[in-house]
Amino acid sequence: MSSNMNSRSLVCPPCNCAQMALADTRIAYQPDVDKHAGVLAYELVQGNLWNSFMDKSIPDPPTAVLLHGILGSRKNWGSFAKRLAHEFPMWQFLLVDLRCHGDSASIKKRGPHTVASTALDVLKLVVQLRLTPRVLVGHSFGGKVALSMVEQAAKPLARPVRVWVLDATPGKVRAGGDGEDHPAELIEFLRRMPAQVSSKVEVVNALVKEQFSVDVARWVATNLRRSSPLGQQSSSNFSWTFDLNGISKMYKSYEDTNLWSVVENVPRGVHINFLKAERSLHRWALEDLKRIHSAEELAADEGGGVEMHVLEDAGHWVHADNPDGLFRILSSTFRIETTIRGMQD
């Protein structure tokens, strides 16, 4: 897909990098949602050496959690996670459908639908799975979720734990001007559409008519699921896989949630990495950049870490626009953590 989206788009299409099918990675779990009612739908992608850590002498096999943004799903990270597992075969990667999204939309969650409650869902899931994640990677809304996970819990997060916040700031969300991102408008437009539609083309045409980009319109339509069996005559054959009312509240929380306190008082052993997409200038105010750089200096003195990165040749959809560049930047974390574990063991 084109990386030059002059649209009102927010969502991140699944990455289509060349390493999509790798023989030496596997989906470890793809559970029936009903069996885990009240938690979240998820997948575990494991490298081919990960089983070497299934040993009682090593209680915490290396795990990273990958979190999607608003209107996304765990599938956004699928091919990228397989690529990471291929390069770092001793690791496993937990891909989660956040509340109201993907297969987790059928798991009824109590409100409030907030960044904090979403983070607590993920913490409960890692407890259930008996995992101690060493790396958290969150895109956009998922980035704030990762920060909230650090704020809410010492365990089940490891120390050290490395957090990656991809193209999101800890505080105020600054949507773009005309021709740029207006995610709230996209969500509200989808809420006004019928709960069931006769075809995906109908949705694409409606979004394009409303001045959203063709790319985003087509991607949003992938969140439609056939609601009547193939071959059965029906005027309404497709329905949404997500809970738009809940997502609307989640996005409002994303705009309102302030997590600067976590960044400016980084817990010992936590290293927070911010990644700014080069072409996502409208999301990053100069005051935000200055504040992050100040936090870098303070964290170094307090035994934590804050670091700023820039991903070249990318808009907000970092793992679709420049997956190779993102892979190079994130790889340093897994190499460092693998080296540390080797020294400890």
Coordinates of C-alpha atoms in Angstrom, one line a residue:
M1 CA 0.0 0.0 0.0
S2 CA 1.1 3.6 -0.5
S3 CA 2.8 5.2 2.5
N4 CA 1.6 8.7 1.3
M5 CA -1.8 8.8 2.8
N6 CA -3.3 12.3 2.5
S7 CA -6.4 11.1 4.4
R8 CA -8.1 11.4 7.7
S9 CA -6.9 8.0 8.6
L10 CA -5.9 6.7 11.9
V11 CA -5.7 2.9 11.7
C12 CA -2.7 0.8 10.9
P13 CA -3.0 -1.8 8.2
P14 CA -1.3 -5.1 8.7
C15 CA 2.4 -5.2 7.8
N16 CA 3.0 -7.0 4.5
C17 CA 6.8 -7.4 4.8
A18 CA 8.5 -10.2 2.8
Q19 CA 9.1 -12.4 5.9
M20 CA 5.4 -13.1 6.1
A21 CA 5.7 -16.9 6.1
L22 CA 8.6 -18.3 8.1
A23 CA 9.0 -22.0 8.5
D24 CA 10.8 -21.8 11.8
T25 CA 8.2 -19.8 13.8
R26 CA 4.9 -21.1 15.0
I27 CA 1.6 -19.9 16.5
A28 CA 1.7 -21.5 19.9
Y29 CA -1.8 -20.7 21.1
Q30 CA -4.9 -19.4 19.3
P31 CA -7.5 -20.1 21.9
D32 CA -11.2 -20.3 21.6
V33 CA -12.4 -17.0 23.1
D34 CA -15.2 -18.8 25.0
K35 CA -12.6 -20.8 27.0
H36 CA -11.0 -17.5 28.3
A37 CA -14.1 -15.4 28.9
G38 CA -13.3 -12.3 30.7
V39 CA -9.7 -12.1 29.6
L40 CA -8.6 -11.4 26.0
A41 CA -8.1 -13.2 22.7
Y42 CA -4.4 -13.7 21.9
E43 CA -1.7 -15.6 20.0
L44 CA 1.8 -16.5 21.0
V45 CA 4.4 -16.5 18.2
Q46 CA 7.5 -18.4 19.2
G47 CA 10.9 -18.7 17.7
N48 CA 12.2 -22.2 17.0
L49 CA 14.6 -22.1 20.0
W50 CA 12.1 -20.8 22.5
N51 CA 11.3 -24.3 23.7
S52 CA 14.9 -24.6 25.0
F53 CA 13.8 -22.2 27.8
M54 CA 10.9 -24.4 28.9
D55 CA 13.0 -25.5 31.8
K56 CA 12.3 -25.0 35.5
S57 CA 15.8 -23.6 36.0
I58 CA 14.7 -20.6 33.8
P59 CA 11.4 -19.4 35.3
D60 CA 10.8 -16.5 32.9
P61 CA 11.3 -17.4 29.2
P62 CA 11.9 -14.1 27.2
T63 CA 8.5 -12.7 26.2
A64 CA 7.5 -9.5 24.4
V65 CA 4.0 -8.1 24.2
L66 CA 2.8 -6.4 21.0
L67 CA -0.2 -4.0 21.3
H68 CA -2.2 -2.6 18.4
G69 CA -3.9 0.8 18.1
I70 CA -7.5 1.9 17.9
L71 CA -9.6 0.0 15.3
G72 CA -6.7 -2.5 14.9
S73 CA -6.3 -6.1 16.0
R74 CA -3.5 -8.5 16.9
K75 CA -3.3 -9.3 13.1
N76 CA -1.6 -5.9 12.6
W77 CA 1.5 -7.4 14.3
G78 CA 1.3 -10.9 12.8
S79 CA 3.9 -10.8 10.1
F80 CA 6.2 -8.5 12.0
A81 CA 6.1 -10.8 15.0
K82 CA 7.1 -13.8 12.8
R83 CA 10.0 -11.7 11.5
L84 CA 11.1 -11.0 15.0
A85 CA 10.8 -14.6 16.1
H86 CA 12.9 -15.6 13.0
E87 CA 15.7 -13.2 13.9
F88 CA 15.4 -13.8 17.7
P89 CA 14.5 -17.5 18.0
M90 CA 14.8 -17.7 21.8
W91 CA 11.9 -15.2 22.2
Q92 CA 8.1 -15.5 22.1
F93 CA 5.8 -12.7 21.2
L94 CA 2.3 -12.2 22.7
L95 CA -0.2 -10.6 20.3
V96 CA -3.3 -9.4 21.9
D97 CA -6.8 -8.3 20.7
L98 CA -7.5 -5.4 23.1
R99 CA -11.0 -5.0 24.6
C100 CA -13.7 -4.1 22.0
H101 CA -11.4 -5.2 19.2
G102 CA -11.0 -8.3 17.1
D103 CA -11.9 -11.6 18.7
S104 CA -12.0 -9.8 22.1
A105 CA -15.0 -7.8 21.1
S106 CA -17.2 -10.8 21.8
I107 CA -15.9 -10.9 25.4
K108 CA -18.1 -8.5 27.3
K109 CA -16.1 -6.1 29.3
R110 CA -17.4 -3.8 32.0
G111 CA -16.7 -0.1 31.7
P112 CA -15.1 2.2 31.9
H113 CA -13.5 1.6 28.5
T114 CA -10.3 3.5 29.2
V115 CA -6.5 3.3 28.7
A116 CA -6.1 2.1 32.3
S117 CA -8.8 -0.6 32.1
T118 CA -7.3 -1.8 28.8
A119 CA -3.9 -2.0 30.4
L120 CA -5.3 -4.0 33.3
D121 CA -6.8 -6.5 30.9
V122 CA -3.4 -7.2 29.5
L123 CA -1.8 -7.5 32.9
K124 CA -4.5 -10.0 33.9
L125 CA -3.8 -12.0 30.7
V126 CA -0.1 -12.2 31.4
V127 CA -0.8 -13.4 34.9
Q128 CA -3.1 -16.0 33.6
L129 CA -0.5 -17.2 31.1
R130 CA 2.2 -17.0 33.9
L131 CA 4.4 -14.8 31.8
T132 CA 6.8 -12.0 32.8
P133 CA 7.2 -9.8 29.8
R134 CA 10.6 -8.1 29.3
V135 CA 9.5 -6.0 26.4
L136 CA 6.3 -4.1 25.8
V137 CA 5.7 -2.6 22.3
G138 CA 2.6 -0.4 21.7
H139 CA 1.5 1.5 18.7
S140 CA -0.5 4.7 19.1
F141 CA -3.3 3.9 21.6
G142 CA -1.3 0.7 22.4
G143 CA 1.7 2.9 23.4
K144 CA -0.3 4.6 26.1
V145 CA -1.6 1.1 27.2
A146 CA 2.0 0.0 27.6
L147 CA 2.8 3.0 29.8
S148 CA -0.3 2.4 31.9
M149 CA 0.9 -1.2 32.4
V150 CA 4.1 0.1 33.9
E151 CA 2.2 2.6 36.0
Q152 CA -0.2 0.0 37.5
A153 CA 2.1 -2.9 38.2
A154 CA 5.6 -3.9 39.3
K155 CA 4.7 -7.6 38.8
P156 CA 4.1 -9.3 36.4
L157 CA 6.5 -7.0 34.6
A158 CA 10.2 -7.8 34.7
R159 CA 13.0 -5.6 35.9
P160 CA 14.5 -4.5 33.7
V161 CA 11.6 -4.0 31.3
R162 CA 11.9 -2.1 28.0
V163 CA 8.9 -0.2 26.7
W164 CA 8.4 1.0 23.2
V165 CA 5.8 3.7 22.5
L166 CA 5.3 4.0 18.8
D167 CA 4.2 7.4 17.4
A168 CA 2.3 8.5 20.5
T169 CA 3.0 10.9 23.3
P170 CA 2.3 10.5 27.0
G171 CA -0.2 13.3 27.2
K172 CA -2.3 15.4 24.9
V173 CA -3.3 13.9 21.6
R174 CA -2.9 16.3 18.8
A175 CA -4.9 15.3 15.7
G176 CA -3.9 16.9 12.4
G177 CA -5.5 19.6 10.4
D178 CA -7.5 19.2 7.2
G179 CA -6.3 16.3 5.1
E180 CA -4.7 14.6 8.1
D181 CA -5.8 12.3 10.9
H182 CA -9.3 12.8 12.4
P183 CA -9.7 9.4 14.2
A184 CA -12.6 10.6 16.3
E185 CA -14.5 11.5 13.1
L186 CA -13.8 8.1 11.6
I187 CA -15.1 6.3 14.6
E188 CA -18.2 8.4 14.9
F189 CA -19.0 7.9 11.2
L190 CA -18.7 4.2 11.5
R191 CA -21.0 4.3 14.5
R192 CA -23.6 6.0 12.4
M193 CA -23.5 3.3 9.8
P194 CA -25.9 0.3 10.0
A195 CA -24.8 -2.5 12.3
Q196 CA -25.1 -4.8 9.3
V197 CA -24.4 -4.1 5.6
S198 CA -24.9 -6.0 2.4
S199 CA -21.3 -5.8 1.2
K200 CA -17.8 -4.5 2.0
V201 CA -18.0 -2.4 -1.1
E202 CA -20.9 -0.5 0.4
V203 CA -18.7 0.5 3.4
V204 CA -15.7 1.5 1.2
N205 CA -17.9 3.7 -1.0
A206 CA -19.5 5.4 2.0
L207 CA -16.1 6.2 3.6
V208 CA -14.6 7.5 0.4
K209 CA -17.7 9.7 -0.2
E210 CA -17.1 11.1 3.3
Q211 CA -13.5 12.1 2.2
F212 CA -11.6 9.3 4.0
S213 CA -8.9 7.7 1.9
V214 CA -9.4 4.6 -0.3
D215 CA -6.6 2.9 1.6
V216 CA -8.2 3.4 5.0
A217 CA -11.7 2.6 3.7
R218 CA -10.6 -0.7 2.3
W219 CA -8.7 -1.5 5.5
V220 CA -11.7 -0.7 7.7
A221 CA -13.8 -3.0 5.6
T222 CA -11.5 -5.9 6.6
N223 CA -13.1 -5.6 10.1
L224 CA -16.4 -6.8 8.6
R225 CA -17.4 -10.4 9.1
R226 CA -20.0 -12.4 7.2
S227 CA -23.0 -12.7 9.5
S228 CA -25.0 -15.1 7.4
P229 CA -23.8 -18.3 5.8
L230 CA -22.4 -18.3 2.2
G231 CA -25.1 -19.0 -0.3
Q232 CA -27.9 -17.9 2.0
Q233 CA -29.9 -15.0 0.6
S234 CA -29.8 -12.0 2.8
S235 CA -29.9 -8.2 2.4
S236 CA -27.5 -7.8 5.4
N237 CA -24.6 -10.3 5.1
F238 CA -21.8 -8.5 7.0
S239 CA -21.4 -7.1 10.5
W240 CA -18.5 -5.4 12.4
T241 CA -16.0 -7.5 14.4
F242 CA -15.5 -4.7 16.9
D243 CA -17.6 -2.8 19.5
L244 CA -17.7 0.7 18.1
N245 CA -19.5 2.2 21.2
G246 CA -16.7 0.9 23.4
I247 CA -14.0 2.0 21.0
S248 CA -15.4 5.5 20.9
K249 CA -15.0 5.7 24.7
M250 CA -11.5 4.2 24.5
Y251 CA -10.4 6.8 22.0
K252 CA -11.8 9.6 24.2
S253 CA -9.7 8.1 27.1
Y254 CA -6.7 8.1 24.8
E255 CA -7.1 11.8 24.2
D256 CA -7.6 12.6 27.9
T257 CA -5.1 10.2 29.6
N258 CA -2.0 11.8 30.9
L259 CA 0.9 9.5 31.7
W260 CA 3.8 12.1 31.9
S261 CA 4.2 11.1 35.5
V262 CA 5.5 7.7 34.5
V263 CA 7.9 9.2 32.0
E264 CA 9.2 11.9 34.3
N265 CA 9.5 9.5 37.3
V266 CA 10.6 6.3 35.6
P267 CA 10.7 3.4 37.9
R268 CA 14.1 1.9 38.5
G269 CA 14.9 -0.7 35.9
V270 CA 12.4 0.6 33.4
H271 CA 13.6 1.9 30.0
I272 CA 11.0 3.8 28.0
N273 CA 11.6 4.4 24.3
F274 CA 9.6 6.8 22.2
L275 CA 9.6 6.4 18.4
K276 CA 8.4 9.4 16.3
A277 CA 7.5 8.8 12.7
E278 CA 9.3 11.2 10.5
R279 CA 6.2 12.3 8.6
S280 CA 3.9 12.4 11.7
L281 CA 4.9 16.0 12.6
H282 CA 1.4 17.0 13.5
R283 CA 1.3 14.6 16.4
W284 CA 4.5 15.9 18.1
A285 CA 4.5 19.4 19.6
L286 CA 7.9 21.0 20.3
E287 CA 7.0 21.1 24.0
D288 CA 6.5 17.3 24.0
L289 CA 9.9 16.7 22.4
K290 CA 11.6 19.0 24.9
R291 CA 9.8 17.4 27.8
I292 CA 10.9 13.9 26.6
H293 CA 14.5 15.0 26.2
S294 CA 14.4 16.5 29.7
A295 CA 13.1 13.2 31.0
E296 CA 16.0 11.4 29.3
E297 CA 18.5 13.3 31.5
L298 CA 16.5 12.9 34.7
A299 CA 16.0 9.1 34.1
A300 CA 19.7 8.5 33.6
D301 CA 20.3 10.0 37.1
E302 CA 17.6 7.9 38.7
G303 CA 18.5 4.4 37.4
G304 CA 15.8 4.3 34.7
G305 CA 15.9 5.2 31.1
V306 CA 14.1 7.4 28.5
E307 CA 15.2 7.5 24.9
M308 CA 13.8 9.2 21.8
H309 CA 14.1 7.7 18.3
V310 CA 13.0 8.8 14.8
L311 CA 11.8 6.4 12.1
E312 CA 12.6 7.8 8.7
D313 CA 10.3 7.5 5.7
A314 CA 7.2 6.7 7.7
G315 CA 3.9 8.2 8.6
H316 CA 1.8 7.1 11.6
W317 CA 1.5 3.5 10.3
V318 CA 5.1 2.7 11.2
H319 CA 5.0 -1.1 10.9
A320 CA 3.4 -0.8 7.4
D321 CA 5.2 2.3 6.1
N322 CA 8.7 1.3 7.0
P323 CA 8.8 -2.2 8.5
D324 CA 12.5 -2.6 7.7
G325 CA 13.5 0.6 9.5
L326 CA 11.3 -0.3 12.5
F327 CA 12.8 -3.7 12.6
R328 CA 16.3 -2.3 12.7
I329 CA 15.4 0.0 15.6
L330 CA 13.5 -2.5 17.7
S331 CA 16.2 -5.2 17.1
S332 CA 18.6 -3.5 19.5
T333 CA 16.2 -4.2 22.4
F334 CA 16.1 -7.9 21.8
R335 CA 19.8 -8.2 21.3
I336 CA 20.5 -6.3 24.5
E337 CA 18.0 -8.4 26.5
T338 CA 19.3 -11.7 25.1
T339 CA 22.9 -10.7 26.0
I340 CA 21.8 -9.7 29.6
R341 CA 20.0 -13.1 30.0
G342 CA 23.1 -14.9 28.8
M343 CA 25.2 -13.2 31.3
Q344 CA 22.7 -13.9 34.1
D345 CA 22.4 -17.5 33.2

